[in-house]
Amino acid sequence: MLVKKRIDYYPITIILLVLGIDLVVFLFSPSALLPIIWMIVSLNIKGWICSWNHNHQHYNFFTVPLANRFIELVMGLQTGIVGEAWVLHHTLGHHLNYLNQSKDESAWKTPQGRLMSRLEYTFKVGFMAYPTALKVGKQHPKSRNKLIQNIVLTVLILGLLFSNNWLNTLIIFVAPMIILLFMVVYETYYHHAGLDQLDPYQASYNITDRWYNFFTCNLGYHTAHHLQCGKHWSQLPQLHQNIKHKIPPHLYREAGFPFSLMTKIEQQLSQRFSTN
């Protein structure tokens, strides 16, 4: 079977659907208004795709390497994080070093030991994302070469799109890529910030909200993910159940808007129907 896990048809279908809409809007919009509207509407969906891109780099969607390279190219154009960037910066970098702030590629401490603000962290880690990935790649030349190939290919495709319609390219592709690269870093701040721990059960915040984990494909089970990052995202809830007694209560966070609102509405509807 081409797709390793049947459940991954869910993110793959949405990724390709968003690509299709991107291209239709790019090719057939009579003015810049529709691309701007679509760009704003799609940012949230592409934010979810950032999570799915992360999951794919830990556990590839497809059994065929060429299919994985294609979906990585698509997600790179949607999120600003091209194939192999997650692998180098995140899997071969952050995952190995997140318990040591002097080495962590996503360090939330300055070299002097000061806790960065969320904005300081976002700009520092965001601007250095690709240089850091390439630096990690010196120890992993095959992965580094793939990253360079993916960067070049992405730039070439953007160049072709730009030559066809520079304004639509900026609105539909370039702007979301830049915004989402920094938004991903912004969101990762609260995965670990302030948790200077050697115990992996006390080094990550978790979000168990059902809607948050539905749309992010279980990104909220972060302690479980760090303990076994090679596990498929669909297996993380069970792993979390097995280890949750080891996670201190203060390491659970609220999902935030709009997921908290969705959960509240669901609870109210459930109570209403149960009383009728």
XYZ file of C-alpha atoms in Angstrom:
276
model
C 0.000 0.000 0.000
C 1.312 3.445 -0.952
C 0.262 5.103 2.324
C 1.798 3.471 5.403
C -1.092 4.256 7.758
C -4.649 4.557 6.461
C -5.390 7.368 8.910
C -2.865 9.536 7.054
C -5.292 9.808 4.142
C -6.943 12.486 6.292
C -4.005 14.975 6.310
C -2.818 14.001 2.813
C -6.238 14.730 1.293
C -6.410 18.159 2.912
C -2.824 19.004 1.921
C -3.550 18.215 -1.732
C -6.933 19.968 -1.622
C -5.295 23.131 -0.290
C -2.673 22.904 -3.044
C -5.450 22.621 -5.622
C -7.220 25.695 -4.266
C -3.914 27.591 -4.125
C -3.335 26.889 -7.823
C -6.917 27.654 -8.907
C -6.873 30.983 -7.073
C -3.381 31.714 -8.420
C -4.323 31.009 -12.032
C -7.856 32.347 -12.310
C -8.262 35.261 -9.892
C -9.259 38.407 -11.806
C -7.740 40.674 -9.136
C -5.674 40.547 -5.939
C -8.785 40.541 -3.733
C -9.563 36.819 -3.940
C -5.921 35.758 -3.332
C -5.822 38.011 -0.256
C -9.080 36.541 1.089
C -7.877 32.977 0.438
C -4.488 33.706 1.994
C -6.154 34.902 5.213
C -8.672 32.028 5.290
C -6.071 29.366 4.526
C -3.487 30.495 7.084
C -5.192 28.549 9.861
C -5.477 25.416 7.714
C -1.835 25.726 6.662
C -1.012 26.108 10.336
C -2.428 22.628 10.872
C -0.367 21.458 7.896
C 2.724 22.671 9.763
C 1.908 20.087 12.443
C 1.319 17.400 9.839
C 4.588 18.299 8.111
C 6.318 17.824 11.467
C 4.659 14.425 11.927
C 5.547 13.349 8.392
C 9.231 14.099 8.963
C 9.188 11.791 11.991
C 7.134 9.066 10.279
C 6.788 9.421 6.502
C 3.331 9.190 4.964
C 4.309 6.998 2.018
C 6.192 3.789 1.365
C 7.644 5.254 -1.859
C 10.465 7.816 -1.404
C 9.447 9.838 -4.478
C 5.928 10.285 -3.103
C 7.395 11.511 0.194
C 9.616 14.005 -1.636
C 6.600 15.300 -3.564
C 4.406 15.813 -0.489
C 7.348 17.493 1.273
C 7.687 19.884 -1.669
C 3.980 20.710 -1.450
C 4.072 21.239 2.318
C 7.190 23.367 1.970
C 5.354 25.681 -0.420
C 2.450 25.823 2.015
C 4.322 26.290 5.300
C 7.792 27.665 4.534
C 9.454 24.574 6.031
C 10.833 22.451 3.202
C 11.541 18.745 3.328
C 14.465 17.697 5.559
C 14.439 21.007 7.470
C 12.341 19.392 10.212
C 14.615 16.334 10.197
C 17.828 18.287 10.720
C 16.715 21.144 12.934
C 14.121 19.237 14.920
C 14.679 15.465 14.914
C 18.480 15.345 14.680
C 18.864 18.603 16.573
C 16.220 19.623 19.089
C 15.088 16.099 19.995
C 18.612 15.078 20.925
C 19.412 18.278 22.823
C 16.184 19.655 24.325
C 17.303 18.739 27.857
C 20.490 20.794 27.427
C 19.920 24.482 26.733
C 23.547 25.049 25.769
C 23.029 22.714 22.794
C 19.294 22.857 22.014
C 18.613 24.064 18.466
C 15.357 25.538 19.782
C 16.877 26.937 22.961
C 14.637 29.202 25.018
C 17.562 30.329 27.183
C 20.256 32.805 26.183
C 23.911 31.705 26.534
C 23.934 33.762 29.752
C 21.096 31.621 31.163
C 18.292 34.175 30.840
C 14.803 33.012 29.848
C 13.947 34.637 26.517
C 10.619 36.313 25.949
C 8.335 34.599 23.475
C 8.992 37.244 20.799
C 12.761 37.156 21.312
C 12.715 33.371 20.994
C 10.493 33.541 17.898
C 12.741 35.929 15.996
C 16.014 34.340 17.067
C 15.045 30.743 16.338
C 12.994 31.733 13.276
C 15.708 33.742 11.535
C 18.297 31.062 12.316
C 16.083 28.081 11.349
C 17.718 27.268 8.027
C 21.304 28.181 9.008
C 20.878 25.961 12.080
C 19.493 23.081 10.002
C 22.441 23.357 7.609
C 24.840 23.437 10.556
C 23.353 20.247 12.003
C 23.571 18.801 8.504
C 27.367 18.910 8.595
C 27.115 15.758 10.714
C 24.492 14.279 8.377
C 25.660 15.016 4.803
C 22.970 12.948 3.022
C 20.194 14.753 4.838
C 21.937 18.100 4.322
C 22.215 17.480 0.578
C 18.494 16.683 0.420
C 17.732 19.901 2.295
C 19.817 21.933 -0.159
C 18.108 20.217 -3.101
C 14.692 20.961 -1.603
C 15.567 24.621 -1.014
C 16.808 25.014 -4.603
C 13.771 23.252 -6.068
C 11.378 25.343 -3.968
C 13.102 28.568 -5.051
C 12.946 27.483 -8.709
C 9.210 26.763 -8.479
C 8.594 30.096 -6.776
C 10.621 31.734 -9.535
C 8.424 30.147 -12.211
C 5.282 31.199 -10.367
C 6.715 34.677 -9.901
C 7.391 35.021 -13.648
C 3.752 34.116 -14.321
C 2.139 36.386 -11.730
C 4.415 38.038 -9.192
C 1.624 39.531 -7.075
C -0.340 36.302 -6.684
C 2.891 34.452 -5.898
C 3.665 36.874 -3.088
C 0.138 36.694 -1.667
C -0.646 32.972 -2.035
C 2.769 31.417 -1.498
C 5.560 33.677 -0.233
C 3.657 35.586 2.476
C 2.153 32.438 4.096
C 5.534 30.690 3.961
C 7.220 33.500 5.889
C 4.335 34.010 8.326
C 3.963 30.313 9.124
C 7.679 29.681 9.578
C 7.684 32.240 12.384
C 4.285 31.159 13.692
C 5.560 27.592 14.092
C 8.476 28.870 16.157
C 6.112 31.129 18.131
C 3.920 28.138 19.023
C 6.859 25.910 19.989
C 7.967 28.337 22.694
C 5.481 26.896 25.166
C 6.438 23.301 24.443
C 9.430 23.600 26.777
C 10.094 27.216 27.830
C 11.100 27.484 31.481
C 11.437 23.742 31.998
C 15.140 23.353 32.732
C 14.966 19.667 33.551
C 16.992 16.529 32.952
C 13.944 14.338 33.558
C 12.092 13.974 30.209
C 8.789 13.529 32.074
C 9.168 17.062 33.441
C 10.623 18.778 30.370
C 7.558 19.249 28.125
C 4.120 20.814 28.378
C 1.121 18.797 27.217
C -2.302 19.657 25.814
C -4.924 16.914 25.982
C -7.792 18.906 24.462
C -9.586 16.669 21.940
C -10.104 19.316 19.280
C -6.535 20.590 19.507
C -5.190 17.086 19.005
C -7.661 16.359 16.215
C -6.499 19.317 14.126
C -2.795 19.025 14.980
C -2.711 15.211 14.820
C -1.855 14.749 18.490
C 0.849 17.393 18.810
C -0.414 17.997 22.346
C 0.969 14.707 23.647
C 4.400 16.254 23.685
C 6.063 14.288 26.454
C 5.111 11.039 24.744
C 6.373 12.392 21.438
C 9.762 13.257 22.923
C 10.078 9.876 24.585
C 9.382 7.995 21.346
C 9.555 10.442 18.451
C 9.562 7.615 15.904
C 6.038 6.546 16.854
C 3.244 7.393 14.448
C 1.114 10.285 15.700
C -1.956 8.040 15.999
C -0.155 5.982 18.668
C 0.703 8.918 20.945
C -2.572 9.001 22.952
C -2.055 5.409 24.062
C 1.573 6.082 24.937
C 0.439 9.127 26.903
C -2.042 6.973 28.836
C 0.817 4.657 29.776
C 3.045 7.449 31.104
C 0.653 10.170 32.296
C 1.095 9.210 35.948
C 4.733 10.306 35.631
C 3.875 13.779 34.285
C 3.352 16.467 36.968
C -0.073 18.200 36.878
C 1.441 21.654 36.231
C 2.741 20.452 32.860
C -0.735 20.382 31.330
C -1.782 23.529 29.449
C -5.043 24.798 28.002
C -5.412 24.572 24.231
C -6.307 28.211 23.699
C -8.529 29.751 21.034
C -10.275 28.418 18.959
C -9.933 24.919 20.416
C -11.014 25.891 23.932
C -14.139 27.487 22.455
C -14.895 24.362 20.423
C -14.525 22.195 23.519
C -16.780 24.503 25.521
C -19.485 24.425 22.833
C -19.223 20.631 22.646
C -19.611 20.319 26.431
C -22.618 22.652 26.485
C -24.312 20.741 23.668
C -23.595 17.445 25.391
C -25.107 18.696 28.655
C -28.153 20.067 26.856
C -28.859 16.800 25.054
C -28.223 14.724 28.178
C -30.827 16.721 30.148
C -33.494 16.456 27.443
